[in-house]
Coordinates of C-alpha atoms (C1' of nucleotides) in Angstrom, one line a residue:
Chain A
M1 CA 7.2 -76.5 22.7
D2 CA 6.3 -75.8 19.1
Y3 CA 9.5 -76.7 17.3
K4 CA 7.9 -76.4 13.9
S5 CA 7.0 -72.8 14.3
A6 CA 10.3 -71.9 15.9
I7 CA 12.1 -73.4 12.9
A8 CA 9.8 -71.7 10.5
K9 CA 10.4 -68.4 12.2
A10 CA 14.2 -68.8 12.0
V11 CA 14.1 -69.7 8.4
A12 CA 11.6 -67.0 7.5
Q13 CA 13.8 -64.4 9.1
A14 CA 16.9 -65.4 7.2
A15 CA 15.0 -65.7 3.9
G16 CA 12.9 -62.7 4.3
I17 CA 9.6 -64.5 3.8
D18 CA 6.4 -64.8 5.8
A19 CA 6.6 -67.1 8.8
Q20 CA 3.1 -68.4 8.2
E21 CA 4.1 -69.5 4.8
A22 CA 7.3 -71.0 6.1
V23 CA 5.6 -73.2 8.7
Q24 CA 3.7 -74.9 5.9
L25 CA 7.0 -76.0 4.3
V26 CA 8.6 -77.4 7.4
E27 CA 8.4 -81.1 7.3
I28 CA 9.5 -84.2 9.3
P29 CA 11.9 -86.3 7.3
A30 CA 10.9 -89.9 6.9
D31 CA 14.4 -91.0 8.0
A32 CA 15.5 -89.6 11.3
S33 CA 19.1 -89.7 10.2
M34 CA 18.3 -86.7 7.9
G35 CA 17.1 -84.7 10.8
D36 CA 14.1 -84.2 13.0
Y37 CA 12.8 -81.3 11.1
A38 CA 13.7 -80.2 7.6
F39 CA 13.1 -77.2 5.4
P40 CA 13.2 -77.8 1.7
C41 CA 14.3 -74.8 -0.3
F42 CA 12.9 -75.6 -3.8
R43 CA 10.0 -73.3 -3.4
L44 CA 12.3 -70.3 -2.7
A45 CA 14.2 -70.8 -5.9
K46 CA 11.6 -68.9 -7.9
T47 CA 11.5 -65.8 -5.7
L48 CA 15.2 -65.7 -4.9
H49 CA 16.4 -66.6 -8.4
K50 CA 19.0 -69.0 -7.2
A51 CA 19.6 -72.7 -7.2
P52 CA 17.8 -74.5 -4.3
H53 CA 21.0 -76.0 -2.8
A54 CA 22.7 -72.7 -2.9
I55 CA 19.8 -71.1 -1.0
A56 CA 19.9 -73.9 1.5
Q57 CA 23.6 -73.2 2.2
E58 CA 23.2 -69.5 2.4
L59 CA 20.2 -69.7 4.8
A60 CA 21.8 -72.3 6.9
A61 CA 24.8 -70.0 7.4
Q62 CA 22.6 -67.2 8.6
I63 CA 20.5 -69.3 10.9
E64 CA 21.7 -69.6 14.5
T65 CA 21.3 -73.1 15.9
P66 CA 18.1 -72.8 18.0
P67 CA 18.5 -73.5 21.7
F68 CA 16.6 -76.8 21.4
A69 CA 18.6 -78.1 18.5
A70 CA 22.0 -79.8 18.5
M71 CA 22.8 -79.2 14.9
V72 CA 21.7 -77.5 11.6
K73 CA 23.0 -79.1 8.5
T74 CA 22.3 -78.9 4.8
V75 CA 21.9 -81.8 2.4
G76 CA 21.2 -80.7 -1.2
A77 CA 18.3 -78.3 -1.1
Y78 CA 17.3 -79.3 2.4
I79 CA 18.2 -77.6 5.7
N80 CA 18.0 -80.2 8.3
F81 CA 17.5 -79.6 12.0
Y82 CA 18.6 -82.0 14.7
L83 CA 17.1 -81.7 18.1
D84 CA 19.1 -82.1 21.2
K85 CA 18.0 -85.6 22.3
K86 CA 18.7 -85.2 25.9
Q87 CA 17.0 -81.9 26.3
F88 CA 14.0 -83.0 24.1
A89 CA 13.4 -86.1 26.2
E90 CA 13.6 -84.1 29.4
D91 CA 11.1 -81.5 28.1
V92 CA 8.6 -84.1 26.8
L93 CA 8.8 -86.2 29.9
R94 CA 8.3 -83.2 32.2
D95 CA 5.3 -82.2 30.2
I96 CA 3.7 -85.6 30.5
G97 CA 4.6 -85.7 34.1
V98 CA 2.7 -82.5 34.7
Q99 CA -0.3 -83.4 32.6
G100 CA -0.6 -87.0 33.7
E101 CA -3.7 -88.8 32.3
K102 CA -4.8 -85.6 30.6
Y103 CA -1.8 -85.7 28.3
G104 CA -3.0 -85.6 24.7
G105 CA -6.3 -84.0 25.7
S106 CA -7.4 -80.4 25.5
E107 CA -10.3 -78.0 25.8
I108 CA -10.6 -77.0 22.2
G109 CA -14.1 -78.3 22.0
A110 CA -15.3 -76.7 25.2
G111 CA -19.0 -76.1 25.2
R112 CA -19.6 -77.7 21.9
V113 CA -22.0 -80.6 21.7
V114 CA -21.3 -83.4 19.2
C115 CA -24.1 -85.9 18.6
I116 CA -22.8 -89.3 17.6
D117 CA -25.3 -91.8 16.1
Y118 CA -23.8 -95.3 16.3
S119 CA -24.5 -99.0 16.8
S120 CA -28.2 -98.4 16.2
I121 CA -29.3 -102.0 16.5
N122 CA -32.5 -103.6 15.4
I123 CA -34.9 -104.9 18.0
A124 CA -35.3 -108.7 18.1
K125 CA -32.2 -109.2 15.8
P126 CA -28.9 -110.7 16.9
F127 CA -25.8 -108.7 17.3
H128 CA -23.4 -109.9 14.7
I129 CA -20.0 -108.9 13.5
G130 CA -21.6 -106.6 11.0
H131 CA -22.5 -104.3 13.9
L132 CA -19.0 -104.2 15.3
S133 CA -17.6 -101.4 13.2
T134 CA -20.3 -98.8 13.9
T135 CA -20.3 -99.7 17.6
V136 CA -16.6 -99.4 18.2
I137 CA -15.9 -96.6 15.8
G138 CA -18.8 -94.6 17.4
S139 CA -17.7 -95.4 20.9
A140 CA -14.1 -94.4 20.1
L141 CA -15.2 -91.1 18.7
Y142 CA -17.4 -90.5 21.7
R143 CA -14.3 -90.8 23.9
I144 CA -12.0 -88.9 21.6
Y145 CA -14.4 -85.9 21.3
G146 CA -14.9 -86.0 25.1
F147 CA -11.1 -86.0 25.6
L148 CA -10.8 -82.8 23.5
G149 CA -13.4 -81.0 25.6
Y150 CA -16.4 -81.5 23.4
V151 CA -19.6 -82.7 25.0
P152 CA -20.4 -85.9 23.2
V153 CA -24.0 -87.3 23.1
G154 CA -24.1 -91.0 22.2
I155 CA -27.3 -92.0 20.4
N156 CA -28.4 -95.5 19.8
H157 CA -31.0 -94.9 17.1
L158 CA -32.9 -98.2 17.6
G159 CA -34.5 -100.0 14.7
D160 CA -37.7 -100.4 16.6
W161 CA -40.4 -99.7 14.0
G162 CA -41.9 -101.4 11.0
T163 CA -44.2 -104.2 9.9
Q164 CA -41.7 -106.8 11.0
F165 CA -42.8 -106.2 14.6
G166 CA -46.4 -107.0 13.6
K167 CA -45.2 -110.2 12.0
L168 CA -43.2 -111.1 15.1
I169 CA -46.2 -110.6 17.4
T170 CA -48.3 -112.8 15.0
A171 CA -45.7 -115.5 15.2
Y172 CA -45.4 -115.2 19.0
K173 CA -49.2 -115.5 19.4
K174 CA -49.3 -118.6 17.2
W175 CA -46.2 -120.5 18.1
G176 CA -44.3 -118.8 20.9
S177 CA -44.3 -119.2 24.6
R178 CA -43.5 -116.7 27.3
E179 CA -41.0 -119.0 29.0
N180 CA -39.1 -119.7 25.8
I181 CA -38.8 -116.0 25.0
E182 CA -37.7 -115.1 28.5
K183 CA -35.1 -117.8 28.4
N184 CA -33.6 -117.4 25.0
A185 CA -34.7 -113.8 24.1
I186 CA -33.2 -112.8 20.8
S187 CA -32.5 -116.3 19.4
A188 CA -36.1 -117.2 20.3
M189 CA -37.5 -114.1 18.6
L190 CA -35.3 -114.7 15.5
E191 CA -36.6 -118.3 15.3
L192 CA -40.2 -117.0 15.4
Y193 CA -39.4 -114.5 12.7
V194 CA -37.8 -117.0 10.4
R195 CA -40.7 -119.4 11.0
F196 CA -43.1 -116.7 10.1
H197 CA -41.4 -116.1 6.8
D198 CA -41.4 -119.8 6.0
E199 CA -45.0 -120.3 6.8
A200 CA -46.1 -117.1 5.0
K201 CA -44.8 -118.4 1.8
I202 CA -47.5 -121.0 1.9
N203 CA -50.1 -119.1 3.9
E204 CA -50.5 -115.6 2.5
S205 CA -53.0 -114.5 5.1
L206 CA -50.3 -114.5 7.7
N207 CA -48.9 -111.3 6.2
E208 CA -52.4 -109.7 6.6
E209 CA -52.3 -110.7 10.3
G210 CA -48.8 -109.2 10.6
R211 CA -49.9 -105.9 9.2
A212 CA -53.0 -105.9 11.5
W213 CA -50.8 -106.4 14.6
F214 CA -48.5 -103.6 13.4
K215 CA -51.5 -101.4 13.0
K216 CA -52.4 -102.2 16.6
I217 CA -49.0 -101.1 17.7
E218 CA -49.4 -97.9 15.8
D219 CA -52.9 -97.3 17.3
G220 CA -51.6 -97.9 20.8
D221 CA -53.4 -101.1 21.5
A222 CA -52.6 -102.2 25.0
E223 CA -51.8 -105.8 24.3
A224 CA -49.8 -105.1 21.2
L225 CA -47.7 -102.4 22.9
E226 CA -47.2 -104.6 25.9
I227 CA -45.7 -107.4 23.8
F228 CA -43.7 -105.0 21.6
N229 CA -42.2 -103.2 24.6
W230 CA -41.4 -106.5 26.2
F231 CA -39.5 -107.6 23.1
K232 CA -37.6 -104.3 23.1
E233 CA -36.7 -104.6 26.8
L234 CA -35.4 -108.2 26.3
T235 CA -33.4 -107.2 23.3
L236 CA -31.8 -104.3 25.1
K237 CA -31.1 -106.4 28.1
E238 CA -29.4 -109.1 26.1
V239 CA -27.4 -106.6 24.0
S240 CA -26.3 -104.7 27.1
V241 CA -24.1 -107.6 28.0
I242 CA -22.2 -107.1 24.8
Y243 CA -22.1 -103.3 25.3
D244 CA -20.7 -103.8 28.8
M245 CA -18.0 -106.1 27.5
L246 CA -17.0 -103.6 24.9
G247 CA -17.2 -100.7 27.3
V248 CA -19.8 -98.9 25.1
R249 CA -22.4 -96.5 26.4
F250 CA -25.2 -94.3 25.2
D251 CA -26.9 -91.2 26.4
S252 CA -30.0 -91.9 24.4
Y253 CA -31.9 -94.8 23.0
A254 CA -34.4 -92.7 21.1
G255 CA -35.0 -94.8 18.0
E256 CA -37.4 -94.9 15.1
S257 CA -40.5 -95.3 17.1
F258 CA -39.6 -92.2 19.1
Y259 CA -40.0 -90.0 16.0
N260 CA -43.5 -91.2 14.9
D261 CA -45.1 -88.0 16.0
K262 CA -42.3 -85.8 14.9
M263 CA -42.4 -86.2 11.1
Q264 CA -45.6 -84.4 10.2
P265 CA -44.2 -80.9 11.1
I266 CA -41.3 -81.6 8.7
I267 CA -43.7 -82.6 5.9
D268 CA -45.7 -79.4 6.6
E269 CA -42.6 -77.3 6.5
L270 CA -41.4 -78.9 3.2
N271 CA -44.8 -78.1 1.8
E272 CA -44.8 -74.5 3.0
K273 CA -41.4 -74.0 1.4
N274 CA -42.6 -75.5 -1.9
L275 CA -40.1 -78.3 -1.8
L276 CA -42.7 -81.1 -1.9
E277 CA -43.7 -82.5 -5.2
F278 CA -46.3 -85.1 -6.0
S279 CA -44.9 -87.7 -8.3
D280 CA -46.2 -91.2 -9.2
G281 CA -48.4 -91.2 -6.2
A282 CA -45.7 -90.4 -3.8
Y283 CA -44.3 -87.1 -2.4
I284 CA -40.7 -86.3 -3.3
V285 CA -38.2 -83.5 -2.9
R286 CA -36.1 -82.6 -6.0
L287 CA -32.5 -82.2 -5.2
G288 CA -31.1 -80.6 -8.4
D289 CA -29.0 -82.2 -11.1
E290 CA -26.4 -83.7 -8.8
L291 CA -28.7 -86.0 -6.8
P292 CA -31.7 -88.1 -7.6
P293 CA -34.9 -87.0 -5.9
C294 CA -35.7 -88.2 -2.5
I295 CA -39.1 -89.8 -1.5
V296 CA -40.4 -88.5 1.8
L297 CA -43.9 -89.9 1.7
K298 CA -44.9 -93.2 0.1
S299 CA -48.0 -93.4 -2.1
D300 CA -49.9 -95.0 0.8
G301 CA -49.0 -92.0 2.9
A302 CA -46.5 -93.8 5.1
T303 CA -43.1 -92.2 6.0
L304 CA -39.7 -93.6 5.1
Y305 CA -36.2 -93.8 6.5
S306 CA -35.3 -90.4 5.2
T307 CA -38.4 -88.8 6.7
R308 CA -37.5 -90.3 10.0
D309 CA -33.8 -89.2 9.8
L310 CA -35.0 -85.6 9.0
A311 CA -37.2 -85.6 12.0
A312 CA -34.4 -87.0 14.2
A313 CA -32.0 -84.4 13.0
F314 CA -34.4 -81.5 13.7
Y315 CA -35.1 -83.0 17.1
R316 CA -31.4 -83.3 17.9
K317 CA -30.7 -79.8 16.8
K318 CA -33.4 -78.5 19.0
T319 CA -32.7 -80.7 22.0
Y320 CA -28.9 -80.6 22.0
G321 CA -28.0 -77.6 19.9
F322 CA -25.2 -79.7 18.3
Y323 CA -22.0 -78.2 16.9
K324 CA -21.8 -81.4 14.8
C325 CA -23.9 -84.4 14.3
L326 CA -22.2 -87.6 13.2
Y327 CA -23.7 -90.7 11.7
V328 CA -21.5 -93.8 12.0
V329 CA -23.2 -95.8 9.3
A330 CA -21.9 -98.1 6.6
Y331 CA -21.0 -96.6 3.2
Q332 CA -23.9 -98.4 1.5
Q333 CA -26.0 -95.5 2.8
N334 CA -23.9 -92.8 1.3
L335 CA -26.6 -91.6 -1.1
H336 CA -29.3 -91.7 1.5
F337 CA -27.3 -89.3 3.7
R338 CA -26.3 -87.0 0.9
Q339 CA -29.9 -86.8 -0.1
W340 CA -31.5 -85.8 3.2
F341 CA -28.6 -83.6 4.2
K342 CA -29.4 -81.7 1.0
I343 CA -33.0 -81.5 2.0
V344 CA -32.0 -79.7 5.2
E345 CA -29.9 -77.4 3.2
L346 CA -32.7 -76.6 0.7
M347 CA -35.0 -75.9 3.7
G348 CA -32.6 -73.1 4.4
Y349 CA -30.8 -74.3 7.5
D350 CA -27.1 -73.6 7.5
W351 CA -26.5 -76.4 10.1
A352 CA -26.9 -78.8 7.2
K353 CA -23.1 -78.5 6.9
D354 CA -22.7 -79.8 10.4
L355 CA -24.2 -83.1 9.6
E356 CA -21.6 -85.7 8.7
H357 CA -21.8 -89.3 7.5
V358 CA -18.9 -91.1 9.1
A359 CA -18.9 -94.0 6.6
F360 CA -17.1 -97.3 7.0
G361 CA -16.6 -100.4 4.9
M362 CA -18.5 -103.6 4.9
V363 CA -17.8 -106.8 6.7
S364 CA -18.1 -110.1 4.8
L365 CA -17.2 -113.6 5.4
E366 CA -14.6 -115.6 3.4
D367 CA -17.3 -117.3 1.5
G368 CA -19.4 -114.2 0.8
T369 CA -21.7 -111.7 2.3
L370 CA -23.3 -111.9 5.8
S371 CA -26.9 -113.0 5.7
T372 CA -29.0 -113.5 8.8
R373 CA -31.7 -115.2 6.8
R374 CA -29.4 -117.7 5.1
G375 CA -27.7 -118.4 8.5
K376 CA -24.5 -117.0 7.2
V377 CA -23.7 -115.0 10.3
V378 CA -21.0 -114.8 12.9
F379 CA -22.3 -113.6 16.3
L380 CA -20.2 -111.1 18.0
Q381 CA -20.7 -112.9 21.3
D382 CA -19.0 -116.0 19.8
V383 CA -16.1 -114.0 18.5
L384 CA -15.6 -112.3 21.9
E385 CA -15.9 -115.6 23.7
K386 CA -13.4 -117.3 21.5
A387 CA -10.9 -114.5 21.9
I388 CA -11.3 -114.6 25.7
E389 CA -10.9 -118.4 25.7
K390 CA -7.7 -118.2 23.7
T391 CA -6.4 -115.5 25.9
R392 CA -7.2 -117.6 29.0
A393 CA -5.2 -120.5 27.5
I394 CA -2.2 -118.3 26.9
I395 CA -2.4 -116.9 30.4
E396 CA -2.5 -120.4 31.9
E397 CA 0.5 -121.3 30.0
K398 CA 2.6 -118.2 30.5
S399 CA 1.4 -116.5 33.7
P400 CA -0.1 -119.3 35.7
G401 CA 0.3 -117.3 38.9
L402 CA -1.6 -114.3 37.7
E403 CA -4.4 -113.0 39.9
D404 CA -7.9 -112.5 38.6
K405 CA -7.2 -114.3 35.3
D406 CA -10.8 -114.0 34.2
T407 CA -10.8 -110.2 34.2
V408 CA -7.5 -110.1 32.4
A409 CA -8.6 -112.7 29.8
K410 CA -11.6 -110.6 29.1
E411 CA -9.7 -107.3 28.8
V412 CA -7.1 -108.8 26.5
G413 CA -9.4 -111.0 24.4
V414 CA -12.1 -108.3 23.9
G415 CA -9.3 -105.7 23.4
A416 CA -7.8 -107.8 20.6
V417 CA -11.1 -107.7 18.7
V418 CA -11.7 -104.0 19.2
F419 CA -8.1 -103.1 18.5
D420 CA -8.2 -105.1 15.2
T421 CA -11.4 -103.3 14.1
L422 CA -9.9 -99.9 14.8
C423 CA -6.5 -100.6 13.2
S424 CA -7.1 -99.4 9.7
A425 CA -9.0 -96.6 7.9
R426 CA -12.8 -96.8 8.3
I427 CA -13.5 -97.1 4.6
K428 CA -11.7 -100.4 4.1
D429 CA -13.9 -103.4 3.7
I430 CA -13.2 -106.3 6.1
T431 CA -13.2 -109.9 5.3
F432 CA -13.8 -111.5 8.7
S433 CA -11.6 -114.4 9.7
F434 CA -11.0 -115.9 13.1
D435 CA -7.4 -116.5 12.2
R436 CA -7.0 -112.8 11.8
V437 CA -8.8 -111.5 15.0
L438 CA -7.3 -114.3 17.1
N439 CA -3.7 -113.6 16.0
F440 CA -2.0 -111.8 18.9
D441 CA 1.4 -111.4 17.4
G442 CA 2.8 -108.3 15.8
E443 CA 0.7 -105.1 15.5
T444 CA -2.1 -106.2 17.7
G445 CA -3.9 -105.1 20.9
P446 CA -2.2 -107.7 23.1
Y447 CA 1.2 -106.5 21.8
V448 CA 0.4 -103.0 22.9
Q449 CA -1.1 -104.2 26.2
Y450 CA 1.9 -106.4 26.8
T451 CA 4.2 -103.4 26.4
H452 CA 2.0 -101.5 28.9
A453 CA 2.1 -104.3 31.4
R454 CA 5.9 -104.6 31.0
C455 CA 6.3 -100.9 31.8
A456 CA 4.0 -101.4 34.8
S457 CA 6.2 -104.3 35.9
L458 CA 9.4 -102.2 35.7
L459 CA 7.8 -99.4 37.7
R460 CA 6.5 -101.9 40.4
R461 CA 10.0 -103.3 40.8
A462 CA 11.7 -99.9 41.1
E463 CA 9.0 -97.9 42.8
L464 CA 10.4 -97.8 46.2
N465 CA 14.0 -97.4 45.3
F466 CA 14.1 -94.7 42.6
A467 CA 11.1 -92.5 43.1
A468 CA 12.9 -89.6 44.6
E469 CA 16.2 -89.7 42.8
D470 CA 17.6 -86.8 40.8
K471 CA 17.5 -87.9 37.2
D472 CA 20.3 -88.0 34.7
Y473 CA 18.8 -87.6 31.3
S474 CA 22.0 -88.5 29.5
A475 CA 20.6 -92.0 29.9
L476 CA 18.1 -91.0 27.2
D477 CA 20.6 -89.6 24.8
N478 CA 20.4 -92.4 22.4
T479 CA 18.4 -93.2 19.2
E480 CA 16.0 -95.7 20.9
A481 CA 14.9 -93.4 23.8
F482 CA 14.7 -90.5 21.4
A483 CA 12.4 -92.4 19.0
A484 CA 10.1 -93.2 21.9
A485 CA 10.2 -89.6 23.1
K486 CA 9.3 -88.3 19.7
L487 CA 6.3 -90.6 19.6
L488 CA 5.3 -89.4 23.0
F489 CA 5.6 -85.8 21.8
G490 CA 3.5 -86.6 18.7
F491 CA 0.6 -88.2 20.7
P492 CA -1.5 -85.1 21.2
E493 CA -1.4 -84.3 17.5
A494 CA -2.4 -87.9 16.7
V495 CA -5.5 -87.4 18.9
R496 CA -6.3 -84.1 17.3
R497 CA -6.1 -85.6 13.8
A498 CA -8.1 -88.6 14.8
C499 CA -10.8 -86.2 15.9
E500 CA -10.6 -83.9 12.9
K501 CA -10.9 -86.8 10.5
N502 CA -13.1 -89.0 12.6
E503 CA -10.5 -91.7 12.3
P504 CA -9.7 -93.6 15.5
Y505 CA -7.1 -95.7 13.7
L506 CA -4.8 -92.8 13.7
I507 CA -4.5 -93.2 17.5
T508 CA -4.3 -97.0 17.2
R509 CA -1.3 -96.7 14.8
H510 CA 0.4 -94.2 16.9
I511 CA 0.4 -96.3 20.0
I512 CA 1.6 -99.3 18.0
E513 CA 4.6 -97.3 17.0
L514 CA 5.1 -96.1 20.5
A515 CA 5.0 -99.7 21.8
K516 CA 7.5 -100.8 19.2
A517 CA 9.8 -98.0 20.1
M518 CA 9.5 -98.9 23.8
N519 CA 10.3 -102.5 23.1
R520 CA 13.4 -101.6 21.1
F521 CA 14.6 -99.3 23.9
Y522 CA 13.9 -102.0 26.4
Y523 CA 15.9 -104.5 24.4
E524 CA 18.9 -102.3 23.8
H525 CA 19.2 -100.6 27.2
R526 CA 19.1 -102.0 30.6
I527 CA 16.5 -99.9 32.5
I528 CA 17.2 -100.7 36.1
D529 CA 20.9 -100.8 37.0
E530 CA 23.2 -99.6 39.7
D531 CA 23.3 -96.0 38.5
K532 CA 20.3 -94.5 40.3
A533 CA 20.1 -91.2 38.5
K534 CA 20.1 -92.8 35.1
T535 CA 17.8 -95.5 36.2
A536 CA 15.4 -92.8 37.4
A537 CA 15.4 -91.1 33.9
R538 CA 14.8 -94.4 32.1
L539 CA 12.0 -95.3 34.5
E540 CA 10.4 -91.9 33.9
L541 CA 10.4 -92.7 30.2
A542 CA 8.7 -96.0 31.0
A543 CA 6.2 -94.3 33.1
C544 CA 5.3 -91.8 30.4
V545 CA 5.1 -94.5 27.7
K546 CA 2.8 -96.5 30.1
Q547 CA 0.6 -93.5 30.7
T548 CA 0.4 -92.6 27.0
I549 CA -0.4 -96.2 25.9
K550 CA -3.0 -96.4 28.5
T551 CA -4.7 -93.2 27.4
G552 CA -4.4 -94.2 23.7
L553 CA -6.0 -97.6 24.4
W554 CA -8.7 -96.0 26.5
L555 CA -9.6 -93.6 23.7
I556 CA -10.2 -96.6 21.3
G557 CA -12.1 -98.4 24.0
V558 CA -9.5 -101.0 25.0
S559 CA -8.3 -101.7 28.6
A560 CA -4.7 -101.6 29.8
P561 CA -4.2 -104.3 32.4
E562 CA -1.2 -103.8 34.8
R563 CA -0.4 -107.4 34.5
M564 CA -1.2 -110.1 32.0
Chain B
rG1 C1' -26.1 -96.6 -17.9
rU2 C1' -25.0 -92.7 -13.8
rA3 C1' -22.7 -91.4 -9.1
rC4 C1' -19.5 -92.5 -5.0
rC5 C1' -15.5 -95.6 -2.8
rC6 C1' -11.3 -98.9 -3.3
rG7 C1' -6.7 -100.7 -6.2
rU8 C1' 0.8 -99.9 -2.8
rA9 C1' 5.4 -106.6 -1.2
rG10 C1' 2.4 -113.7 -1.3
rC11 C1' -1.6 -111.8 2.5
rU12 C1' -3.5 -107.5 5.7
rC13 C1' -2.6 -102.6 5.5
rA14 C1' 0.4 -97.4 6.5
rG15 C1' 2.1 -93.4 3.6
rC16 C1' -2.1 -89.6 -0.4
rU17 C1' -2.9 -80.9 2.7
rG18 C1' 3.1 -83.0 -3.7
rG19 C1' 9.5 -83.3 -1.7
rA20 C1' 15.4 -86.6 -0.1
rU21 C1' 16.8 -94.4 -1.2
rA22 C1' 8.2 -96.3 -1.1
rG23 C1' 7.2 -98.4 5.0
rA24 C1' 5.0 -101.9 8.8
rG25 C1' 2.7 -106.4 10.5
rC26 C1' 1.6 -111.5 9.1
rG27 C1' 3.7 -115.4 6.4
rU28 C1' 8.8 -117.4 4.6
rU29 C1' 14.2 -117.9 5.8
rG30 C1' 18.1 -117.1 9.3
rG31 C1' 19.6 -115.2 14.1
rA32 C1' 19.2 -113.2 19.8
rC33 C1' 17.2 -115.4 26.3
rU34 C1' 22.8 -117.9 33.0
rC35 C1' 20.2 -110.8 32.5
rC36 C1' 14.5 -105.8 34.2
rG37 C1' 8.0 -110.2 31.5
rA38 C1' 10.6 -113.9 24.5
rC39 C1' 2.6 -112.0 23.9
rU40 C1' 9.9 -109.6 22.9
rC41 C1' 14.1 -108.1 19.7
rC42 C1' 17.5 -108.2 15.1
rA43 C1' 18.3 -109.5 10.0
rA44 C1' 17.3 -111.3 4.9
rA45 C1' 14.3 -112.2 0.8
rG46 C1' 10.0 -109.9 -1.4
rG47 C1' 7.5 -103.5 -5.2
rC48 C1' 6.8 -101.2 -13.5
rC49 C1' 2.6 -97.8 -5.8
rG50 C1' -3.6 -101.3 -11.6
rC51 C1' -2.4 -99.0 -16.6
rA52 C1' -1.7 -94.6 -19.9
rG53 C1' -1.3 -89.5 -20.5
rG54 C1' -0.9 -84.5 -18.2
rU55 C1' 0.6 -80.5 -14.4
rU56 C1' 5.4 -79.6 -11.7
rC57 C1' 12.2 -78.3 -10.4
rA58 C1' 9.7 -82.7 -7.9
rA59 C1' 3.9 -87.4 -8.4
rA60 C1' 2.2 -93.5 -4.7
rU61 C1' 0.3 -88.4 -3.5
rC62 C1' -2.8 -83.4 -7.8
rC63 C1' -5.8 -83.5 -12.9
rU64 C1' -7.8 -86.4 -17.2
rG65 C1' -8.7 -91.0 -19.3
rU66 C1' -8.8 -96.2 -18.9
rC67 C1' -9.0 -101.2 -16.7
rG68 C1' -10.3 -104.3 -12.4
rG69 C1' -13.2 -104.8 -7.7
rG70 C1' -17.1 -102.9 -4.4
rU71 C1' -21.6 -100.0 -3.2
rA72 C1' -25.8 -97.3 -4.4
rC73 C1' -29.4 -95.4 -7.8
rA74 C1' -38.3 -93.9 -6.1
rC75 C1' -42.1 -95.8 -2.5
rC76 C1' -37.0 -101.5 2.8
rA77 C1' -34.1 -99.7 6.7

RNA sequence: GUACCCGUAGCUCAGCUGGAUAGAGCGUUGGACUCCGACUCCAAAGGCCGCAGGUUCAAAUCCUGUCGGGUACACCA
């Protein structure tokens, strides 16, 4: 039911204005005591040449109370519409009952491919909290787009190219051992890499060796490639543990090395289109007055990040025929993306407008910026483990009889970390603190999961007794149930907005509000009592809240345990 | 220097396609469990919405300027 349009239509008829225009003016009052929908009449004062409050009164007199509303009332220049709580709850719950786990989803994206570039880790480097945002935002968008019918393609654009791999091989050949690398993988590789840099400060020739090994990789030397691919494999294997914990997946791991042979055609095309310019030994593309020029070939003839991103974009367009291509990358790279998006535009491709940089803020520690080299890092693995450990302790204390404690501790602990990351707008910077992620009180993942588990518990208790009863919805004719019903009703729109703005936090916030509303309802009203018909109605509300929370949590990549 | 982003309660943040007394969580203080899961609920205190102009019947929201913080700005990714 589209209440907004129905109200707009009624007002438009009375006022003699366009319904399309009227629907823009319909708003939802901040305070529910002023109505569920409102129409402000200020705007009409100009055309009708009357005082706004007088217009409100005249219009209200002409408007028949719509069938779904209980009351139409004016306050000043506002016409306020009050929905019939009982009817509304019944309508919303029925709708959710019919749609089940599909509630909130749609097919508006049917047939449209959306490429999402996220996580994009570096080979041989540890996964630290700086990688968390891109990973969980990208993963959430992957699920959200899929839920709205789009065909998402998750791409982990691996950082698997560059001289550092030559250096790493040099270090491995000199100081490494197969057993140690097999055993400790990333930390062993990192150790070698750090040692290389320390020793290279004294011994310049090491850098030469590093470059030489990288050249061997480029030239396809068997030994170099074998070691390089081995490093890659070990890194992915280790990182996949974290991806599994987070419930993150990818459809493609085509990274930097994949595009080595795909850049020349781009350079050729830029040349043919007279966009290439020789400047200070390098080749650049001028981007007008708005943007600084972009280098696409270094003076030594080597390609750059932008060249590679161009090649990747063309490959993705050709391979997937994307409707949109998203890059979930920190805002530091804002200029970089604006520049090469502009190049695509100058090349004459209108799909340049379909490329979008989904930027997010930076993560720092309380004592400053993250730095792998200076050892100022927090590994994601440690954060997740601490969260799980803490959850485990709470479970031991509060639900000692719980089955499968390990699974639940993982779902709640990891969920808390993911939920926290997706709780506010992407662009905000984050100062990482254990106190913050390990706080489970208030607006947190565990709070929402707890509400879900509590609903599940109610339904378990009552399942046998109330399933088939006729329902008496007068049990939901109160402000607490109505508040919950309105949030249930608003869920599909929250999902749509999250997708439109590429902002998963809109879903996170919505289910927090829903959980709060449910807890208030639960506190104020006995759910299971001797009146079976009313109990059945209350339980249906609990079932719908449970379903919607579960869907919402799933969309942001968080599990919803039945018990915790 | 130039461009972009951020600036709302002690802290972390919503609200920003203009509308009715600016909201939440944490923290603080004070309450609520013989009762469906207290990882819960209720209440209080706490705000020149960085500052100054402008547009408008109406500005936290739009425009301009300014201050503070962040990021980036040619051969790293």
